[in-house]
Short mmCIF file of C-alpha atoms in Angstrom, two decimals:
data_model
loop_
_atom_site.label_atom_id
_atom_site.label_comp_id
_atom_site.label_asym_id
_atom_site.label_seq_id
_atom_site.Cartn_x
_atom_site.Cartn_y
_atom_site.Cartn_z
CA MET A 1 -3.34 -40.28 -3.92
CA ALA A 2 -2.88 -41.29 -0.30
CA MET A 3 -4.06 -40.32 3.15
CA LYS A 4 -1.99 -38.63 5.85
CA ILE A 5 -2.32 -38.30 9.62
CA ASP A 6 -1.91 -34.94 11.33
CA PRO A 7 0.58 -35.65 14.15
CA ASN A 8 -0.74 -32.67 16.11
CA LEU A 9 -4.24 -34.16 16.26
CA CYS A 10 -3.51 -37.90 16.39
CA THR A 11 -3.58 -39.54 19.82
CA SER A 12 -2.21 -42.86 18.49
CA CYS A 13 -5.35 -44.58 19.78
CA GLY A 14 -4.78 -47.48 17.39
CA ASP A 15 -8.32 -47.67 16.01
CA CYS A 16 -7.21 -47.31 12.38
CA GLU A 17 -4.09 -49.47 12.25
CA PRO A 18 -5.59 -52.99 12.38
CA GLU A 19 -8.40 -52.07 9.97
CA CYS A 20 -6.23 -50.78 7.11
CA PRO A 21 -6.73 -53.21 4.18
CA THR A 22 -3.27 -52.39 2.75
CA ASP A 23 -1.43 -52.50 6.09
CA SER A 24 -0.21 -48.95 5.39
CA ILE A 25 -0.70 -47.58 8.92
CA LYS A 26 2.06 -48.09 11.47
CA THR A 27 2.77 -46.69 14.93
CA ARG A 28 6.38 -46.27 15.94
CA LYS A 29 7.57 -44.55 19.11
CA GLY A 30 4.05 -43.25 19.74
CA ILE A 31 3.65 -41.65 16.30
CA THR A 32 1.16 -43.08 13.82
CA LYS A 33 1.87 -42.62 10.12
CA ILE A 34 0.43 -43.78 6.80
CA THR A 35 2.84 -45.07 4.15
CA ALA A 36 1.89 -43.10 1.04
CA ASP A 37 3.43 -45.65 -1.33
CA THR A 38 0.98 -48.38 -0.29
CA CYS A 39 -2.12 -46.37 0.73
CA THR A 40 -4.91 -46.73 -1.84
CA GLU A 41 -7.51 -44.65 0.04
CA CYS A 42 -9.43 -47.96 0.20
CA VAL A 43 -10.49 -47.61 -3.45
CA GLY A 44 -12.21 -50.85 -4.41
CA GLU A 45 -12.47 -51.91 -0.76
CA TYR A 46 -14.79 -49.32 0.83
CA THR A 47 -16.78 -46.27 -0.27
CA LYS A 48 -14.43 -44.00 1.72
CA PRO A 49 -11.09 -44.53 3.49
CA LYS A 50 -11.59 -46.89 6.44
CA CYS A 51 -9.12 -44.93 8.59
CA VAL A 52 -11.16 -41.74 8.18
CA GLU A 53 -14.34 -43.61 9.05
CA LEU A 54 -12.80 -45.08 12.22
CA CYS A 55 -10.83 -42.08 13.49
CA PRO A 56 -12.50 -40.49 16.52
CA ILE A 57 -10.86 -37.10 15.81
CA LYS A 58 -12.44 -35.07 13.03
CA GLY A 59 -9.88 -33.78 10.53
CA CYS A 60 -7.03 -35.92 11.84
CA ILE A 61 -6.75 -37.99 8.67
CA THR A 62 -6.88 -36.15 5.34
CA GLN A 63 -5.76 -36.56 1.75
CA LEU A 64 -2.07 -36.08 1.10
CA ALA A 65 -1.54 -33.01 -1.09
CA ALA A 66 -0.16 -33.76 -4.53
#
């Protein structure tokens, strides 16, 4: 599974991007996205996804639906 960022809620603040242990978060042209192919939801790194923990906007980052 992977995480996703809601573009309607994200302000591209940049808090999550440098903290992603798999370097899966990128901002291009003011839009921040998570690369699903490399996102591990921080399994084995943290108890919950680091991006969710750091995001100042509740509900902005959620699990990608299967």
